[in-house]
Coordinates of C-alpha atoms in Angstrom, one line a residue:
X131 CA -0.2 -0.1 0.3
X132 CA 0.8 3.4 -0.4
X133 CA 2.6 5.5 1.9
X134 CA -0.3 7.7 4.0
X135 CA 1.6 11.0 2.9
X136 CA 1.1 9.4 -0.7
X137 CA -2.1 9.5 -0.1
X138 CA -2.6 12.5 1.7
X139 CA -0.7 14.0 -1.7
X140 CA -2.6 12.4 -4.2
X141 CA -5.9 13.8 -2.6
X142 CA -4.7 17.4 -2.4
X143 CA -2.9 17.4 -5.7
X144 CA -6.2 15.9 -7.0
X145 CA -8.5 18.4 -5.0
X146 CA -6.0 21.3 -6.9
X147 CA -7.0 19.8 -9.9
X148 CA -10.9 20.3 -9.3
X149 CA -10.2 23.6 -8.5
X150 CA -8.0 24.4 -11.4
X151 CA -11.5 22.8 -13.4
X152 CA -14.3 24.8 -12.3
X153 CA -12.6 28.2 -12.4
X154 CA -11.6 28.4 -8.5
X155 CA -9.3 30.8 -7.3
X156 CA -5.9 30.1 -8.8
X157 CA -3.9 30.7 -5.6
X158 CA -6.4 28.8 -3.8
X159 CA -5.3 25.6 -6.5
X160 CA -1.6 26.5 -6.2
X161 CA -1.8 26.7 -2.3
X162 CA -3.2 23.1 -2.2
X163 CA 0.1 21.9 -5.2
X164 CA 2.3 23.2 -2.4
X165 CA 0.7 21.4 0.6
X166 CA 0.5 18.5 -1.7
X167 CA 4.0 18.1 -2.4
X168 CA 5.0 19.1 1.2
X169 CA 3.4 16.7 2.9
X170 CA 4.5 13.8 -0.3
X171 CA 8.3 14.8 0.7
X172 CA 7.8 14.9 4.7
X173 CA 9.9 12.1 6.1
X174 CA 7.3 11.8 9.1
X175 CA 4.2 9.8 9.0
X176 CA 1.3 12.2 8.5
X177 CA -1.6 10.0 10.1
X178 CA 0.5 9.8 13.1
X179 CA -0.6 13.4 13.4
X180 CA -2.8 16.0 14.6
X181 CA -4.0 19.6 12.7
X182 CA -0.9 20.9 15.3
X183 CA 1.4 18.8 14.0
X184 CA 0.5 19.1 10.8
X185 CA 0.5 23.0 10.3
X186 CA 4.7 22.4 11.3
X187 CA 4.7 20.7 7.7
X188 CA 5.9 23.5 5.4
X189 CA 2.9 25.4 3.6
X190 CA 0.1 23.4 5.1
X191 CA -2.4 26.0 7.0
X192 CA -5.1 25.1 9.6
X193 CA -8.2 24.6 6.8
X194 CA -5.8 22.1 4.5
X195 CA -4.5 20.2 8.1
X196 CA -8.1 19.8 9.2
X197 CA -8.5 17.9 5.9
X198 CA -6.1 16.2 6.3
X199 CA -7.1 14.8 9.4
X200 CA -10.7 14.6 8.1
X201 CA -9.6 12.1 5.1
X202 CA -7.0 10.2 7.9
X203 CA -10.0 9.3 10.3
X204 CA -12.8 8.6 7.7
X205 CA -11.4 8.2 4.3
X206 CA -13.2 11.0 2.9
X207 CA -13.7 14.8 3.3
X208 CA -16.8 16.3 2.3
X209 CA -15.3 19.8 0.9
X210 CA -13.6 17.8 -1.6
X211 CA -16.8 15.3 -2.7
X212 CA -18.6 18.2 -3.3
X213 CA -16.9 19.8 -5.8
X214 CA -15.6 16.3 -6.9
X215 CA -19.6 15.4 -7.5
X216 CA -19.9 18.9 -9.7
X217 CA -17.3 17.7 -12.2
X218 CA -18.1 14.7 -14.6
X219 CA -16.7 11.6 -14.6
X220 CA -15.9 11.7 -17.5
X221 CA -13.8 15.3 -17.4
X222 CA -11.9 13.7 -14.3
X223 CA -11.2 10.4 -16.9
X224 CA -9.7 13.4 -19.2
X225 CA -7.2 14.7 -16.4
X226 CA -5.2 11.4 -16.7
X227 CA -3.9 12.7 -20.3
X228 CA -0.8 13.6 -19.9
X229 CA -0.5 16.5 -21.9
X230 CA -3.9 18.0 -21.5
X231 CA -4.2 20.2 -18.5
X232 CA -8.1 21.1 -16.0
X233 CA -9.4 23.5 -18.2
X234 CA -9.0 22.7 -21.7
X235 CA -10.7 19.0 -20.4
X236 CA -14.0 21.2 -19.0
X237 CA -13.7 22.8 -22.4
X238 CA -13.9 19.8 -24.5
X239 CA -16.2 18.2 -21.7
X240 CA -18.9 22.2 -22.2
X241 CA -17.9 22.5 -26.4
X242 CA -18.1 19.4 -27.7
X243 CA -19.4 17.3 -24.6
X244 CA -16.6 15.0 -24.8
X245 CA -16.1 12.6 -21.7
X246 CA -13.9 9.9 -22.1
X247 CA -10.7 9.2 -24.0
X248 CA -11.4 7.0 -26.6
X249 CA -14.5 10.0 -27.7
X250 CA -11.6 12.4 -27.7
X251 CA -9.3 10.4 -29.9
X252 CA -12.6 10.7 -31.9
X253 CA -13.2 14.1 -32.1
X254 CA -9.4 14.7 -32.3
X255 CA -9.4 12.5 -35.7
X256 CA -12.5 14.3 -37.2
X257 CA -10.8 17.8 -36.5
X258 CA -13.9 19.0 -34.2
X259 CA -11.1 20.6 -32.0
X260 CA -10.1 23.2 -34.3
X261 CA -13.0 26.0 -34.2
X262 CA -12.8 25.5 -30.0
X263 CA -10.8 28.7 -28.4
X264 CA -7.4 28.2 -27.5
X265 CA -7.0 25.0 -29.4
X266 CA -5.8 24.0 -32.7
X267 CA -3.3 21.7 -34.8
X268 CA -0.8 22.0 -32.2
X269 CA -2.9 21.1 -29.1
X270 CA -4.5 18.3 -31.7
X271 CA -0.8 16.7 -31.4
X272 CA -0.2 17.4 -28.0
X273 CA -3.2 15.3 -27.0
X274 CA -2.7 12.5 -29.2
X275 CA 1.3 12.4 -27.9
X276 CA 0.0 12.9 -24.3
X277 CA -2.5 9.3 -25.3
X278 CA 0.0 7.8 -26.6
X279 CA 2.5 8.0 -23.8
X280 CA -0.8 7.3 -21.6
X281 CA -1.7 3.6 -23.9
X282 CA 2.3 2.9 -23.5
X283 CA 2.2 2.9 -19.7
X284 CA -0.9 1.0 -19.6
X285 CA -0.8 -1.1 -16.3
X286 CA 2.6 -0.5 -15.6
X287 CA 4.1 1.1 -12.8
X288 CA 7.0 3.1 -11.6
X289 CA 10.2 1.5 -10.3
X290 CA 9.9 2.9 -7.4
X291 CA 6.5 1.8 -6.2
X292 CA 7.4 -1.6 -7.5
X293 CA 10.2 -2.2 -5.1
X294 CA 7.8 -0.6 -2.0
X295 CA 5.6 -3.6 -2.5
X296 CA 8.0 -6.5 -3.1
X297 CA 10.4 -5.8 -0.4
X298 CA 7.6 -5.6 1.8
X299 CA 6.3 -8.4 0.6
X300 CA 9.5 -10.3 0.8
X301 CA 10.0 -9.3 3.8
X302 CA 6.8 -11.0 5.3
X303 CA 7.4 -14.4 3.1
X304 CA 10.7 -15.0 4.8
X305 CA 9.2 -14.9 8.2
X306 CA 8.1 -18.2 7.1
X307 CA 9.2 -21.0 8.6
X308 CA 10.8 -23.6 6.2
X309 CA 12.3 -20.3 3.9
X310 CA 15.5 -20.8 2.4
X311 CA 15.3 -18.0 0.5
X312 CA 13.3 -15.5 -1.0
X313 CA 13.3 -12.8 -3.7
X314 CA 12.2 -10.2 -6.5
X315 CA 13.1 -11.1 -10.0
X316 CA 11.9 -9.9 -13.7
X317 CA 12.1 -6.8 -14.8
X318 CA 12.4 -5.2 -11.1
X319 CA 15.0 -7.0 -10.2
X320 CA 16.6 -5.8 -13.4
X321 CA 15.9 -2.5 -12.1
X322 CA 13.8 -1.5 -15.6
X323 CA 12.3 2.0 -15.2
X324 CA 8.8 0.8 -15.1
X325 CA 7.6 -3.0 -14.5
X326 CA 4.1 -4.7 -15.6
X327 CA 3.8 -7.0 -12.5
X328 CA 6.0 -8.6 -10.1
X329 CA 7.5 -12.2 -9.5
X330 CA 8.4 -13.2 -5.9
X331 CA 10.6 -16.6 -5.5
X332 CA 10.5 -18.7 -2.7
X333 CA 13.5 -21.6 -2.3
X334 CA 11.3 -24.1 0.5
X335 CA 10.4 -27.8 0.8
X336 CA 6.8 -27.0 1.4
X337 CA 4.9 -24.3 -0.7
X338 CA 2.0 -24.5 1.3
X339 CA 2.7 -22.4 3.8
X340 CA 3.8 -19.6 1.8
X341 CA 1.1 -19.8 -0.5
X342 CA -1.4 -19.1 2.6
X343 CA 0.4 -16.5 3.9
X344 CA 0.8 -14.5 0.4
X345 CA -3.2 -15.1 -0.1
X346 CA -3.6 -13.4 3.2
X347 CA -1.2 -10.6 2.9
X348 CA -3.3 -7.1 3.7
X349 CA -2.6 -5.7 0.7
X350 CA -4.2 -8.1 -1.0
X351 CA -7.7 -7.1 -3.2
X352 CA -7.9 -10.1 -5.5
X353 CA -6.6 -13.6 -6.0
X354 CA -6.1 -14.6 -9.5
X355 CA -4.9 -18.2 -9.6
X356 CA -4.2 -19.9 -6.6
X357 CA -1.8 -23.4 -7.3
X358 CA 0.5 -25.2 -5.6
X359 CA 3.6 -24.3 -7.0
X360 CA 2.3 -20.8 -8.2
X361 CA 0.0 -18.4 -6.9
X362 CA -1.1 -14.9 -9.1
X363 CA -2.8 -11.8 -7.1
X364 CA -4.0 -8.3 -6.9
X365 CA -3.3 -5.7 -4.7
X366 CA -5.0 -2.6 -3.7
X367 CA -3.3 -0.7 -6.2
X368 CA -3.9 -2.8 -9.2
X369 CA -0.6 -4.8 -9.0
X370 CA -0.2 -7.9 -9.9
X371 CA 2.5 -10.4 -8.0
X372 CA 3.1 -14.1 -9.0
X373 CA 4.7 -16.3 -6.2
X374 CA 6.6 -19.2 -6.9
X375 CA 8.0 -21.7 -5.1
X376 CA 10.8 -24.0 -5.9
X377 CA 12.9 -26.3 -4.5
X378 CA 15.8 -25.1 -2.2
X379 CA 18.1 -27.2 -4.9
X380 CA 16.9 -25.4 -7.9
X381 CA 17.1 -22.1 -6.5
X382 CA 20.0 -20.8 -8.5
X383 CA 18.6 -22.4 -11.6
X384 CA 15.1 -20.3 -10.9
X385 CA 15.9 -17.0 -10.0
X386 CA 18.2 -17.0 -13.2
X387 CA 15.0 -18.0 -15.4
X388 CA 12.8 -15.8 -13.8
X389 CA 15.0 -12.6 -14.0
X390 CA 15.6 -13.0 -17.2
X391 CA 15.0 -11.0 -19.7
X392 CA 13.9 -13.5 -22.4
X393 CA 15.9 -12.2 -24.8
X394 CA 18.6 -13.4 -22.2
X395 CA 17.2 -16.3 -21.6
X396 CA 17.8 -17.2 -25.2
X397 CA 21.5 -16.4 -25.1
X398 CA 22.0 -18.3 -22.5
X399 CA 20.2 -21.2 -23.7
X400 CA 21.2 -21.5 -27.5
X401 CA 25.1 -22.1 -25.1
X402 CA 23.5 -24.7 -23.4
X403 CA 22.7 -26.3 -26.2
X404 CA 25.8 -25.8 -27.7
X405 CA 27.0 -28.1 -24.8
X406 CA 24.7 -30.4 -24.9
X407 CA 22.6 -29.2 -22.1
X408 CA 19.5 -28.7 -21.5
X409 CA 18.2 -25.3 -19.0
X410 CA 15.1 -24.8 -17.4
X411 CA 14.0 -23.0 -13.8
X412 CA 15.2 -26.5 -12.1
X413 CA 18.7 -26.9 -13.1
X414 CA 21.4 -27.3 -15.5
X415 CA 20.9 -30.9 -17.0
X416 CA 22.3 -33.6 -19.3
X417 CA 20.2 -34.1 -22.2
X418 CA 21.6 -37.7 -22.8
X419 CA 21.1 -39.1 -19.4
X420 CA 18.6 -36.1 -17.9
X421 CA 21.6 -35.6 -14.8
X422 CA 21.6 -32.6 -13.2
X423 CA 24.4 -30.7 -13.3
X424 CA 24.4 -27.0 -11.5
X425 CA 20.9 -25.5 -10.1
X426 CA 21.6 -24.5 -6.3
X427 CA 23.5 -21.1 -7.7
X428 CA 23.6 -18.9 -10.5
X429 CA 27.4 -18.7 -10.1
X430 CA 27.4 -22.1 -10.2
X431 CA 24.8 -22.5 -13.6
X432 CA 26.8 -19.4 -15.7
X433 CA 30.2 -21.1 -14.1
X434 CA 28.7 -24.4 -15.9
X435 CA 28.4 -23.0 -19.0
X436 CA 31.7 -21.1 -18.9
X437 CA 30.6 -18.2 -17.8
X438 CA 31.2 -15.6 -14.8
X439 CA 27.8 -14.5 -13.3
X440 CA 26.1 -11.3 -15.1
X441 CA 24.9 -9.0 -12.9
X442 CA 20.9 -8.7 -13.3
X443 CA 21.3 -5.2 -14.3
X444 CA 22.8 -6.1 -17.9
X445 CA 20.9 -9.1 -18.7
X446 CA 18.9 -7.2 -21.7
X447 CA 21.2 -9.1 -24.5
X448 CA 23.1 -6.1 -24.9
X449 CA 26.4 -7.2 -25.8
X450 CA 26.8 -8.9 -22.5
X451 CA 27.1 -12.3 -23.1
X452 CA 29.6 -11.6 -25.8
X453 CA 31.9 -9.6 -23.1
X454 CA 31.6 -12.7 -20.2
X455 CA 32.8 -14.8 -22.7
X456 CA 35.3 -12.5 -23.5
X457 CA 36.2 -11.9 -19.6
X458 CA 35.0 -8.4 -19.9
X459 CA 32.2 -7.1 -18.1
X460 CA 32.6 -4.3 -16.1
X461 CA 32.7 -4.0 -12.8
X462 CA 29.7 -1.9 -11.8
X463 CA 28.9 1.1 -9.9
X464 CA 27.1 0.5 -6.1
X465 CA 25.6 2.6 -4.1
X466 CA 28.3 2.4 -1.8
X467 CA 30.6 3.9 -3.9
X468 CA 28.4 7.4 -4.2
X469 CA 29.8 9.7 -1.5
X470 CA 27.9 12.4 -2.3
X471 CA 24.7 14.3 -4.3
X472 CA 25.7 17.1 -6.5
X473 CA 22.1 18.4 -7.1
X474 CA 19.5 18.9 -5.0
X475 CA 17.1 21.9 -3.3
X476 CA 16.0 23.3 0.2
X477 CA 12.9 25.4 1.3
X478 CA 14.4 28.9 0.1
X479 CA 12.6 27.4 -3.6
X480 CA 10.2 24.6 -4.3
X481 CA 12.2 22.5 -1.8
X482 CA 10.3 21.4 1.3
X483 CA 12.9 20.7 4.0
X484 CA 15.3 23.7 5.4
X485 CA 18.9 23.4 4.8
X486 CA 20.0 22.6 7.5
X487 CA 17.4 19.3 7.8
X488 CA 19.1 18.5 3.8
X489 CA 22.7 18.7 5.0
X490 CA 22.0 16.2 8.3
X491 CA 20.6 14.2 6.5
X492 CA 22.9 13.9 4.1
X493 CA 25.6 13.3 6.8
X494 CA 23.6 10.5 7.9
X495 CA 24.5 8.8 5.0
X496 CA 27.9 9.3 5.1
X497 CA 28.6 11.0 2.0
X498 CA 31.9 12.8 1.9
X499 CA 30.7 16.1 0.4
X500 CA 27.3 17.8 -0.8
X501 CA 26.1 20.5 -2.8
X502 CA 23.3 22.8 -2.8
X503 CA 22.1 23.6 -5.5
X504 CA 18.6 25.5 -5.8
X505 CA 17.0 27.2 -8.5
X506 CA 18.4 30.3 -10.5
X507 CA 16.4 33.2 -10.6
X508 CA 14.7 32.8 -14.7
X509 CA 12.3 30.3 -13.3
X510 CA 10.6 33.0 -12.1
X511 CA 7.9 31.2 -10.2
X512 CA 10.5 30.3 -7.6
X513 CA 11.5 34.5 -6.8
X514 CA 15.2 33.6 -6.5
X515 CA 17.4 36.9 -6.3
X516 CA 21.5 38.0 -5.8
X517 CA 20.6 38.3 -2.3
X518 CA 18.9 35.9 -1.0
X519 CA 21.3 33.0 -3.2
X520 CA 24.2 35.3 -1.5
X521 CA 22.7 34.8 2.0
X522 CA 22.4 31.3 1.4
X523 CA 26.0 30.8 1.1
X524 CA 27.1 32.4 4.0
X525 CA 24.8 29.6 5.4
X526 CA 25.6 26.9 3.4
X527 CA 29.9 27.7 4.8
X528 CA 29.3 28.0 7.8
X529 CA 27.8 24.7 8.0
X530 CA 30.8 23.3 6.5
X531 CA 32.3 20.7 7.9
X532 CA 29.9 20.6 11.3
X533 CA 28.6 16.8 10.2
X534 CA 30.8 14.6 9.8
X535 CA 34.0 16.4 8.4
X536 CA 30.9 16.0 5.3
X537 CA 31.9 19.1 3.0
X538 CA 29.8 21.6 1.1
X539 CA 29.0 22.7 -1.9
X540 CA 27.4 25.5 -2.6
X541 CA 25.7 26.0 -6.5
X542 CA 22.6 26.3 -8.6
X543 CA 20.4 25.1 -10.8
X544 CA 20.4 27.4 -14.0
X545 CA 18.4 27.3 -16.4
X546 CA 18.8 27.4 -19.7
X547 CA 17.1 29.9 -21.6
X548 CA 15.6 30.0 -25.4
X549 CA 18.9 31.3 -26.5
X550 CA 20.6 28.9 -24.0
X551 CA 21.5 31.6 -22.1
X552 CA 21.7 31.3 -18.5
X553 CA 20.4 33.1 -15.3
X554 CA 23.5 35.1 -14.3
X555 CA 26.6 36.7 -15.7
X556 CA 29.8 34.8 -15.7
X557 CA 31.5 37.1 -13.0
X558 CA 28.3 36.1 -10.5
X559 CA 28.5 32.7 -11.8
X560 CA 32.1 32.3 -10.6
X561 CA 31.2 32.6 -7.5
X562 CA 29.2 29.1 -7.0
X563 CA 31.2 25.8 -6.4
X564 CA 29.2 23.9 -8.8
X565 CA 26.4 24.4 -11.1
X566 CA 24.3 22.2 -12.4
X567 CA 22.1 24.2 -15.9
X568 CA 19.1 22.2 -17.1
X569 CA 16.4 22.6 -19.5
X570 CA 12.8 24.2 -17.8
X571 CA 11.0 25.1 -20.5
X572 CA 10.7 25.8 -24.8
X573 CA 10.2 21.9 -24.9
X574 CA 8.5 22.3 -28.2
X575 CA 11.6 24.6 -30.1
X576 CA 12.8 22.9 -33.4
X577 CA 15.4 20.1 -33.6
X578 CA 18.2 22.1 -33.8
X579 CA 17.5 25.6 -31.7
X580 CA 17.5 23.1 -29.0
X581 CA 20.7 20.9 -29.1
X582 CA 21.8 24.3 -30.0
X583 CA 20.3 25.2 -26.8
X584 CA 22.2 22.4 -24.8
X585 CA 25.3 22.8 -26.7
X586 CA 25.9 26.5 -25.5
X587 CA 25.1 25.4 -22.0
X588 CA 27.6 22.7 -21.8
X589 CA 30.1 25.0 -23.1
X590 CA 30.0 27.8 -20.9
X591 CA 33.2 27.1 -18.4
X592 CA 31.0 27.2 -15.0
X593 CA 28.4 24.5 -16.2
X594 CA 29.8 21.4 -14.9
X595 CA 26.8 19.6 -14.6
X596 CA 23.9 19.3 -17.7
X597 CA 20.6 18.1 -15.2
X598 CA 17.8 15.6 -16.1
X599 CA 19.1 16.5 -19.6
X600 CA 16.0 15.3 -21.9
X601 CA 13.8 16.6 -19.2
X602 CA 11.8 13.4 -19.9
X603 CA 9.1 12.5 -17.3
X604 CA 8.1 8.7 -17.5
X605 CA 4.2 8.1 -18.5
X606 CA 4.2 12.2 -18.1
X607 CA 6.2 13.8 -20.4
X608 CA 8.6 12.9 -23.6
X609 CA 12.1 13.9 -24.0
X610 CA 12.7 16.9 -26.4
X611 CA 13.8 16.5 -29.2
X612 CA 17.4 17.6 -29.6
X613 CA 20.6 16.0 -31.1
X614 CA 21.7 14.1 -28.6
X615 CA 24.9 12.1 -30.3
X616 CA 26.1 15.7 -30.8
X617 CA 24.9 16.8 -27.1
X618 CA 27.1 14.1 -25.7
X619 CA 30.1 14.6 -28.7
X620 CA 29.8 18.3 -27.4
X621 CA 30.0 17.3 -22.8
X622 CA 33.1 14.9 -23.8
X623 CA 34.7 18.0 -25.6
X624 CA 33.8 19.9 -22.8
X625 CA 34.2 17.6 -20.0
X626 CA 30.6 18.3 -19.0
X627 CA 28.8 15.5 -17.2
X628 CA 25.7 14.7 -17.8
X629 CA 23.2 13.9 -15.1
X630 CA 21.7 10.5 -13.8
X631 CA 18.6 12.1 -12.2
X632 CA 17.2 9.6 -9.6
X633 CA 14.0 10.8 -9.5
X634 CA 11.8 7.9 -10.2
X635 CA 9.5 9.9 -12.5
X636 CA 12.6 11.5 -14.6
X637 CA 15.9 8.3 -14.4
X638 CA 17.1 10.9 -17.2
X639 CA 18.7 10.0 -18.7
X640 CA 17.7 6.7 -19.7
X641 CA 19.8 3.4 -20.3
X642 CA 19.9 3.4 -23.6
X643 CA 21.2 7.2 -23.8
X644 CA 23.7 6.3 -21.1
X645 CA 24.9 3.5 -23.0
X646 CA 24.7 5.9 -26.2
X647 CA 26.5 8.3 -24.4
X648 CA 29.3 6.4 -22.8
X649 CA 30.9 5.1 -26.0
X650 CA 31.7 9.2 -26.6
X651 CA 33.7 9.4 -23.2
X652 CA 30.9 11.6 -21.5
X653 CA 31.3 11.4 -17.4
X654 CA 28.1 11.2 -15.9
X655 CA 26.4 12.4 -12.1
X656 CA 24.3 10.3 -10.3
X657 CA 22.2 12.9 -8.5
X658 CA 18.8 12.8 -6.6
X659 CA 17.3 16.0 -7.2
X660 CA 15.5 15.7 -3.9
X661 CA 13.4 18.1 -2.6
X662 CA 12.6 16.8 0.6
X663 CA 14.9 14.5 3.0
X664 CA 13.0 11.6 2.2
X665 CA 14.2 12.2 -1.8
X666 CA 17.8 11.7 -1.1
X667 CA 16.9 7.7 -1.2
X668 CA 16.0 8.0 -4.6
X669 CA 19.4 8.0 -5.2
X670 CA 19.2 3.9 -5.2
X671 CA 16.8 4.4 -8.6
X672 CA 19.9 6.5 -10.3
X673 CA 22.5 3.7 -9.4
X674 CA 20.6 1.0 -10.6
X675 CA 20.5 2.9 -14.2
X676 CA 24.0 3.8 -14.1
X677 CA 24.1 -0.2 -13.8
X678 CA 22.3 -0.5 -16.8
X679 CA 24.1 1.8 -18.7
X680 CA 26.9 -0.5 -17.7
X681 CA 28.5 2.2 -16.0
X682 CA 31.9 1.7 -13.6
X683 CA 32.9 4.3 -10.4
X684 CA 35.8 5.5 -12.7
X685 CA 32.6 7.1 -15.2
X686 CA 30.6 8.8 -11.9
X687 CA 31.9 11.6 -11.0
X688 CA 30.5 11.8 -7.4
X689 CA 32.2 8.5 -6.9
X690 CA 35.3 10.7 -6.6
X691 CA 37.2 11.2 -4.2
X692 CA 36.4 15.2 -3.0
X693 CA 40.5 16.4 -4.4
X694 CA 39.4 14.2 -7.7
X695 CA 35.8 15.9 -8.1
X696 CA 37.1 19.2 -7.0
X697 CA 39.6 19.0 -9.7
X698 CA 36.8 17.9 -12.7
X699 CA 35.2 21.4 -11.2
X700 CA 38.0 23.0 -12.0
X701 CA 38.7 22.4 -14.6
X702 CA 35.7 23.4 -17.0
X703 CA 37.0 26.8 -15.6
X704 CA 40.5 26.6 -16.5
X705 CA 39.1 25.8 -20.2
X706 CA 36.7 28.9 -20.2

């Protein structure tokens, strides 16, 4: 189940959308959006808090706090229900389209009586939207793209949500007597960015206690199928989870088989066939005699096929078998290798947590260094000024070294403007320890304009990292149409690192882009873009994506010792 904080966040965001749909006060809608983000990022469980405690959360006033308590106590908020009832269900369905805002959804309903995604598709194809004020051919293209994004996502969920559910299930089943081993497998173990369903494996002699425990889990909403060796359920959030129980002596073969990918398994089986062996979820067998030759561990199965163990993140049939046969598999970066976070925010701009709390949480993770990079003034809604950022710098300098001798870097996240210009002049940028530069708007420029914009940012000597390079949001917004091969060449030429943004809705760069960029000799920074202390743990998703991109710690600048990182940051300035 979702954390209470996430449930409340979704509720408050929905109400903000409903206010916008019904033409309510824009400031009120914005207040609920801010409160939603603040609650979602708050580290403590809001279900244990009263009105007074909730008001301590940034952007949560008395009225919102009372509504949160009402929801947590009763499962509903009367004021929200009234507003929800005033908006047709079809309009609320239209809001699930990533590129369609609340006002346009209401206009479509009022003017064309469109109340479903299917009806909207028909209206677009019949070119009926073009006569509406504020609509046109470009709007039609955006809507079609949004529907395509939604359909591609289908029933898939983000890696973070799947991992949370899987780890909870594994923990519960591991406590059942007779459990020799328990783990999740499938695309989740390979750390793919979205997951269709979850595969959980148990090694045990008697399957029945595990099937009973699995069916009885509190999050189980529906039993899809139930048998002695496999049971499938659907959780209250609609996620399908499959449990398989294997004999303990088949654990390694089963884990390999059900981890996949299918293409990787086909390659493995081809090697087995050439050696007159047969591979299944129960083991590796001789074809002629049927004798089992390996099965207990993955390492044992791979070794019998003449291969070293291949990390799950690489098992996508993207050259890992050939690399393994050559003895050339990379020593993949791990979360423990990361020595600091180079892109984070505080409540000075759009973060939730104060500077001191973010610094303390970073120190608790054992970091050697940590960068604070609040937004610069060209992202106007953040209301940054020269005076504010300089005052923050003084606070950062005062905190430097106070927490386990962790070094603090004072940086900023610059906005890359439509022409590639940045928020401050070079002489002001020279005062920062680190500058991350990111695209936040004008996503629909031409390919040439977007490419030139990014390349120009790379060429600024004060820019060390390009943040969330493609700007994508998984299932909500596709990446910008730039010539990224040209961008990768510019990064390699200028020594500018590309970010792997660890936020589970971004994971930007994705694994395929990382593989391409790596061939140009680009360096990377795995950052969280944290807006609250809870977001610092997103690092695991970014590292998982980096591993899928075959990266080692030599490729990732924030695994480097402080002195080497400092040289990297200084080299760009010298080139300028």
